[in-house]
Coordinates of C-alpha atoms and ligand atoms in Angstrom, one line a residue:
M1 CA -13.5 -18.0 40.3
K2 CA -11.1 -16.7 37.7
D3 CA -8.3 -14.6 39.2
P4 CA -8.3 -11.3 37.1
A5 CA -4.6 -10.9 37.8
M6 CA -3.9 -14.3 36.1
S7 CA -6.2 -13.7 33.1
K8 CA -4.7 -13.2 29.7
P9 CA -5.1 -9.8 27.9
A10 CA -7.9 -9.8 25.4
V11 CA -7.3 -9.0 21.8
L12 CA -9.3 -8.7 18.6
V13 CA -7.9 -10.0 15.3
S14 CA -10.0 -7.9 13.0
R15 CA -10.0 -10.2 9.9
D16 CA -9.5 -13.8 9.0
L17 CA -5.8 -14.6 9.3
F18 CA -3.2 -17.5 9.0
P19 CA -4.4 -20.1 11.6
E20 CA -0.9 -20.6 12.8
V21 CA -0.6 -16.9 13.7
V22 CA -3.9 -16.9 15.5
A23 CA -2.8 -20.0 17.4
R24 CA 0.4 -18.3 18.5
L25 CA -1.7 -15.3 19.7
R26 CA -3.9 -17.7 21.7
Q27 CA -0.8 -18.8 23.7
H28 CA -0.7 -15.2 25.1
F29 CA -4.2 -13.8 24.8
E30 CA -7.9 -14.3 24.9
V31 CA -8.4 -14.0 21.2
D32 CA -11.6 -12.8 19.5
D33 CA -10.9 -13.7 15.9
N34 CA -13.0 -13.4 12.8
P35 CA -12.9 -16.6 10.7
A36 CA -16.0 -15.4 8.9
D37 CA -13.9 -12.5 7.6
E38 CA -16.6 -9.9 8.1
V39 CA -15.4 -6.4 7.4
L40 CA -15.6 -4.6 10.9
A41 CA -16.3 -0.9 10.9
G42 CA -18.3 1.6 12.9
E43 CA -20.5 0.2 15.6
A44 CA -19.5 -3.4 14.9
L45 CA -15.8 -2.6 15.4
R46 CA -16.6 -0.6 18.5
L47 CA -18.6 -3.5 20.1
R48 CA -15.9 -6.1 19.4
L49 CA -13.0 -3.8 20.6
Q50 CA -14.4 -1.9 23.5
H51 CA -13.2 -4.1 26.4
R52 CA -10.0 -5.4 24.7
Q53 CA -6.4 -4.3 25.2
G54 CA -5.1 -5.1 21.8
L55 CA -6.1 -5.1 18.1
L56 CA -4.4 -6.8 15.2
A57 CA -5.8 -4.7 12.4
A58 CA -5.6 -5.7 8.7
G59 CA -4.8 -2.1 7.6
G60 CA -8.3 -1.0 6.5
E61 CA -10.0 -0.5 9.8
R62 CA -10.5 3.2 10.7
I63 CA -9.1 3.9 14.2
S64 CA -10.5 7.3 15.0
A65 CA -10.3 9.4 18.1
E66 CA -14.0 8.6 18.6
L67 CA -13.4 4.9 18.5
L68 CA -10.5 5.2 20.9
A69 CA -12.7 7.2 23.4
A70 CA -15.1 4.2 23.3
C71 CA -12.4 1.7 23.9
P72 CA -10.5 2.9 27.0
A73 CA -8.9 -0.5 27.7
L74 CA -7.1 -0.4 24.4
R75 CA -3.3 -0.3 24.7
V76 CA -2.0 -1.3 21.2
V77 CA -3.0 -1.3 17.6
A78 CA -0.8 -3.6 15.6
N79 CA -1.4 -2.7 11.9
M80 CA -0.6 -5.5 9.4
A81 CA 0.5 -3.0 6.8
V82 CA 3.4 -0.6 6.4
G83 CA 1.0 2.3 5.8
Y84 CA -1.0 3.5 8.7
N85 CA -3.2 6.3 7.3
N86 CA -6.2 4.3 8.6
I87 CA -5.1 5.2 12.2
D88 CA -5.3 8.6 13.9
V89 CA -1.8 8.2 15.4
P90 CA -1.8 11.6 17.3
A91 CA -5.1 10.5 19.0
C92 CA -3.5 7.1 19.9
T93 CA -0.4 8.8 21.3
A94 CA -2.6 11.2 23.3
R95 CA -4.4 8.2 24.9
G96 CA -1.2 6.2 25.4
V97 CA -2.1 3.6 22.7
L98 CA 0.9 2.2 20.9
V99 CA 0.7 1.9 17.1
T100 CA 2.9 -0.6 15.2
N101 CA 3.2 -1.3 11.5
T102 CA 5.0 -3.9 9.3
P103 CA 7.8 -2.2 7.4
D104 CA 10.8 -3.9 5.6
V105 CA 9.3 -7.4 5.3
L106 CA 7.2 -6.3 2.3
T107 CA 9.6 -3.9 0.6
E108 CA 10.9 -6.2 -2.2
T109 CA 7.6 -8.0 -2.8
T110 CA 5.8 -4.6 -3.2
A111 CA 8.6 -3.3 -5.4
D112 CA 8.3 -6.4 -7.6
F113 CA 4.6 -5.8 -8.0
G114 CA 5.0 -2.1 -8.7
F115 CA 7.5 -2.8 -11.4
A116 CA 5.3 -5.5 -12.9
L117 CA 2.3 -3.2 -12.9
M118 CA 4.3 -0.5 -14.6
M119 CA 5.5 -3.0 -17.2
A120 CA 2.0 -4.4 -17.8
T121 CA 0.7 -0.9 -18.2
A122 CA 3.4 0.2 -20.6
R123 CA 3.1 -3.0 -22.7
R124 CA -0.7 -3.2 -22.5
M125 CA -0.7 -6.7 -21.1
A126 CA -4.2 -6.7 -19.6
E127 CA -5.7 -5.2 -22.8
A128 CA -3.9 -7.8 -24.9
E129 CA -5.2 -10.6 -22.8
R130 CA -8.7 -9.4 -23.0
F131 CA -8.3 -9.0 -26.8
L132 CA -7.1 -12.6 -27.2
R133 CA -9.7 -14.1 -24.9
A134 CA -12.4 -12.3 -26.8
G135 CA -11.3 -14.1 -30.0
L136 CA -10.2 -10.9 -31.7
W137 CA -6.8 -12.2 -32.6
T138 CA -7.3 -13.3 -36.2
K139 CA -4.1 -11.9 -37.9
W140 CA -0.8 -10.2 -37.5
R141 CA -0.7 -6.4 -37.8
Y142 CA 2.4 -4.2 -37.5
D143 CA 0.9 -2.0 -34.8
L144 CA -1.2 -4.6 -33.0
L145 CA -1.3 -3.5 -29.3
T146 CA 1.9 -1.6 -29.5
G147 CA 2.9 -0.1 -26.2
S148 CA 5.9 1.9 -25.0
D149 CA 9.4 0.6 -24.0
V150 CA 10.4 0.2 -20.4
H151 CA 14.1 -0.4 -21.0
G152 CA 16.1 2.8 -21.5
A153 CA 13.1 5.0 -20.6
T154 CA 12.9 7.5 -17.8
L155 CA 11.5 6.1 -14.7
G156 CA 10.0 8.7 -12.3
I157 CA 9.3 7.9 -8.7
L158 CA 7.3 10.1 -6.4
G159 CA 8.1 9.2 -2.8
M160 CA 11.5 7.6 -2.3
G161 CA 11.3 5.5 0.9
R162 CA 12.3 1.9 1.1
I163 CA 9.9 0.7 -1.7
G164 CA 10.7 3.6 -4.0
Q165 CA 14.4 2.8 -3.7
A166 CA 13.7 -0.9 -4.4
I167 CA 11.9 0.1 -7.6
A168 CA 14.7 2.5 -8.5
R169 CA 17.2 -0.4 -8.2
R170 CA 15.1 -2.6 -10.5
G171 CA 14.8 0.2 -13.1
A172 CA 18.4 1.3 -13.1
A173 CA 20.2 -2.0 -12.8
G174 CA 17.8 -4.3 -14.5
F175 CA 16.4 -2.2 -17.3
G176 CA 19.0 0.5 -18.0
M177 CA 16.4 3.2 -17.1
R178 CA 17.3 6.8 -16.2
V179 CA 15.8 7.2 -12.7
V180 CA 14.5 10.6 -11.4
Y181 CA 12.7 11.0 -8.2
H182 CA 11.0 13.6 -6.1
N183 CA 10.7 13.4 -2.3
R184 CA 10.4 16.0 0.4
S185 CA 13.8 15.0 1.8
R186 CA 16.5 14.3 -0.7
L187 CA 18.6 11.1 -0.3
P188 CA 22.3 11.4 0.7
P189 CA 24.5 11.8 -2.4
A190 CA 26.1 8.3 -1.8
T191 CA 22.6 6.7 -1.7
E192 CA 21.6 8.5 -4.9
A193 CA 24.8 7.4 -6.6
A194 CA 24.3 3.8 -5.5
L195 CA 20.8 3.8 -6.8
G196 CA 21.6 5.7 -10.0
A197 CA 18.8 8.1 -9.1
Q198 CA 18.6 11.9 -9.5
W199 CA 16.4 14.2 -7.4
V200 CA 14.3 16.6 -9.4
G201 CA 11.5 19.1 -8.5
K202 CA 8.0 17.8 -8.8
A203 CA 7.3 19.8 -12.0
E204 CA 10.5 18.3 -13.6
L205 CA 9.5 14.8 -12.4
L206 CA 6.1 15.2 -14.1
A207 CA 7.6 16.6 -17.3
Q208 CA 10.5 14.1 -17.6
S209 CA 9.0 10.7 -16.7
D210 CA 8.0 8.2 -19.3
H211 CA 6.7 6.0 -16.5
L212 CA 5.8 7.6 -13.3
V213 CA 5.3 5.4 -10.2
L214 CA 3.7 6.7 -7.0
V215 CA 5.1 5.3 -3.7
L216 CA 4.4 8.0 -1.2
P217 CA 2.5 7.7 2.0
Y218 CA -1.1 9.1 2.1
S219 CA -1.6 12.2 4.3
A220 CA -3.6 15.4 4.1
A221 CA -0.5 16.8 2.3
S222 CA -0.4 14.1 -0.3
H223 CA -4.2 14.1 -1.0
H224 CA -4.7 14.5 -4.8
A225 CA -0.9 15.0 -5.3
I226 CA -1.8 13.9 -8.8
G227 CA -4.8 15.7 -10.1
A228 CA -5.8 17.4 -13.4
A229 CA -3.1 20.1 -13.1
E230 CA -0.3 17.5 -12.6
L231 CA -1.6 15.1 -15.3
A232 CA -1.6 18.1 -17.7
Q233 CA 2.2 18.4 -17.0
M234 CA 3.0 14.8 -17.9
K235 CA 4.3 13.6 -21.3
P236 CA 1.4 12.6 -23.7
G237 CA 2.8 9.1 -24.0
A238 CA 3.5 8.6 -20.3
T239 CA 2.1 6.0 -18.0
L240 CA 1.1 6.4 -14.3
T241 CA 1.3 3.6 -11.8
N242 CA -0.1 3.9 -8.3
I243 CA 0.8 1.3 -5.7
A244 CA 0.7 3.8 -2.8
R245 CA -2.8 4.7 -1.6
G246 CA -6.1 5.7 -3.0
G247 CA -6.7 9.4 -2.6
I248 CA -3.1 10.3 -3.8
V249 CA -4.6 10.4 -7.3
D250 CA -7.8 12.2 -8.2
D251 CA -9.4 9.2 -9.8
A252 CA -12.0 11.3 -11.7
A253 CA -9.3 13.6 -13.1
L254 CA -7.3 10.5 -14.1
A255 CA -10.2 8.9 -15.9
A256 CA -10.8 12.2 -17.8
A257 CA -7.1 12.4 -18.7
L258 CA -7.0 8.8 -19.9
R259 CA -10.2 9.2 -21.9
A260 CA -8.8 12.3 -23.6
G261 CA -5.5 10.5 -24.4
R262 CA -3.7 13.1 -22.2
I263 CA -1.5 10.3 -20.9
A264 CA -1.2 6.8 -22.5
A265 CA -2.2 4.5 -19.7
A266 CA -2.4 3.9 -16.0
G267 CA -1.8 0.9 -13.6
L268 CA -3.7 1.2 -10.4
D269 CA -3.5 -1.1 -7.4
V270 CA -5.2 1.4 -5.0
F271 CA -8.3 3.5 -5.4
E272 CA -10.2 6.4 -3.8
G273 CA -13.0 4.7 -1.7
E274 CA -11.7 1.1 -2.4
P275 CA -12.9 -1.6 -2.8
A276 CA -15.2 0.6 -4.9
V277 CA -13.6 1.7 -8.2
H278 CA -14.5 4.8 -10.1
P279 CA -16.9 3.6 -12.8
E280 CA -15.1 5.5 -15.5
L281 CA -11.9 3.8 -14.8
L282 CA -13.6 0.4 -15.1
A283 CA -14.9 1.4 -18.5
L284 CA -11.5 2.4 -20.0
P285 CA -9.3 0.0 -21.9
N286 CA -6.0 1.7 -21.1
V287 CA -6.0 1.0 -17.4
V288 CA -4.6 -2.1 -15.6
L289 CA -6.6 -2.5 -12.4
T290 CA -5.6 -4.8 -9.5
P291 CA -7.3 -5.1 -6.0
H292 CA -4.6 -3.7 -3.6
I293 CA -2.4 -6.8 -3.8
A294 CA 1.1 -5.2 -4.1
S295 CA 2.3 -7.0 -0.9
A296 CA 0.4 -10.2 -1.7
S297 CA 2.9 -13.0 -2.0
L298 CA 2.1 -15.7 0.4
R299 CA 5.5 -15.5 2.1
T300 CA 5.3 -11.8 2.5
R301 CA 1.8 -11.8 3.8
R302 CA 2.9 -14.4 6.4
A303 CA 5.9 -12.3 7.3
M304 CA 3.6 -9.3 7.8
A305 CA 1.2 -11.3 10.0
D306 CA 4.1 -12.6 12.0
L307 CA 5.5 -9.2 12.5
A308 CA 2.1 -7.7 13.5
A309 CA 1.8 -10.6 16.0
D310 CA 5.3 -10.0 17.4
N311 CA 4.4 -6.4 17.9
L312 CA 1.2 -7.2 19.7
I313 CA 2.8 -9.9 21.9
A314 CA 5.7 -7.7 22.9
A315 CA 3.5 -4.6 23.6
L316 CA 1.2 -6.5 25.9
T317 CA 3.7 -8.7 27.6
G318 CA 6.3 -6.2 28.6
G319 CA 8.7 -6.8 25.6
A320 CA 10.1 -4.4 23.0
P321 CA 7.8 -4.2 20.0
P322 CA 10.1 -4.4 16.9
T323 CA 8.4 -1.8 14.7
P324 CA 6.6 0.9 16.7
V325 CA 5.2 3.9 14.9
N326 CA 4.7 6.2 18.0
A327 CA 7.9 5.0 19.6
E328 CA 7.9 8.0 21.9
L329 CA 5.4 6.0 24.1
L330 CA 8.0 3.4 24.8
G331 CA 10.5 5.9 26.3
P332 CA 14.3 5.6 25.7
R333 CA 15.1 2.1 24.4
G334 CA 18.5 0.7 25.2
Ligands
DGY1 C1 0.7 -1.7 3.1 O1 1.3 -2.5 3.8 O2 0.6 -0.5 3.5 C2 0.0 -2.2 1.9 O3 -0.6 -1.2 1.1 C3 -1.1 -3.1 2.4 O4 -2.1 -2.4 2.9

């Protein structure tokens, strides 16, 4: 008979993942993986998780107090994302469930994408490609698909954490942009000087930005941080880029503002209720739409998976998880 003291902890890998990473997890755990890549939610997630000690989550699974109550064996949720708004962290902490995320490894890749999406939006790249593929390019015109300049423009950043700062560096150093930002906590003066970024109030940020990029975490406080009232304060020719989270922008209000020409264009990688996209956004020409892929370079996705696995292994084998969210559960770390 199997000696329970010798058995490996049981973990669930919620979605299909790099085989090498799953193989590494199998060295430490009994792994229930998901090569069919079914999206696990509600009852299906509860059934798969209920007797397991660990979860490697892809970032979209909702880890609620109710789910935690149904999974009393659970000790760690390793989220393969820097954001963790899918997880009720206070409820995890109350139950002694460690939460980890994957910061740092995705910063530069996500900033590259945010900048690219902002540029594609300003210069109407998706619209231009659709125009060409539709066979509509028959002659030169002086104002054919004219967009707005990125170089020398004012770049506004809402949320100035690691990714916001990496975008600021690209704008200031690479494109000679004036960079303004708004964040609850202001950066130290030396960091602002190094980035070439200036803190402004939210109203000033909205009024001054030619290109506004959203990089703030989602929370109840940031829900609809950009709605009809905020869009009304932006410059008529401005662009809005969201690589943060759906729900930070009121998508219906954004669609109305774009339709009315209130702002020039939007670049969106995240959506309220994704993977569903507001039908009015799908119908508008002046929106660049991408399916939540800002961190999706192969190297970075592998680094995120490796870090999530490192966290899971350390948490369940007595090591020090590298990137805990509710680190208070670990006690003082020497
Ligand atoms: C993150 O890491 O938070 C990205 O948005 C992927 O979910």
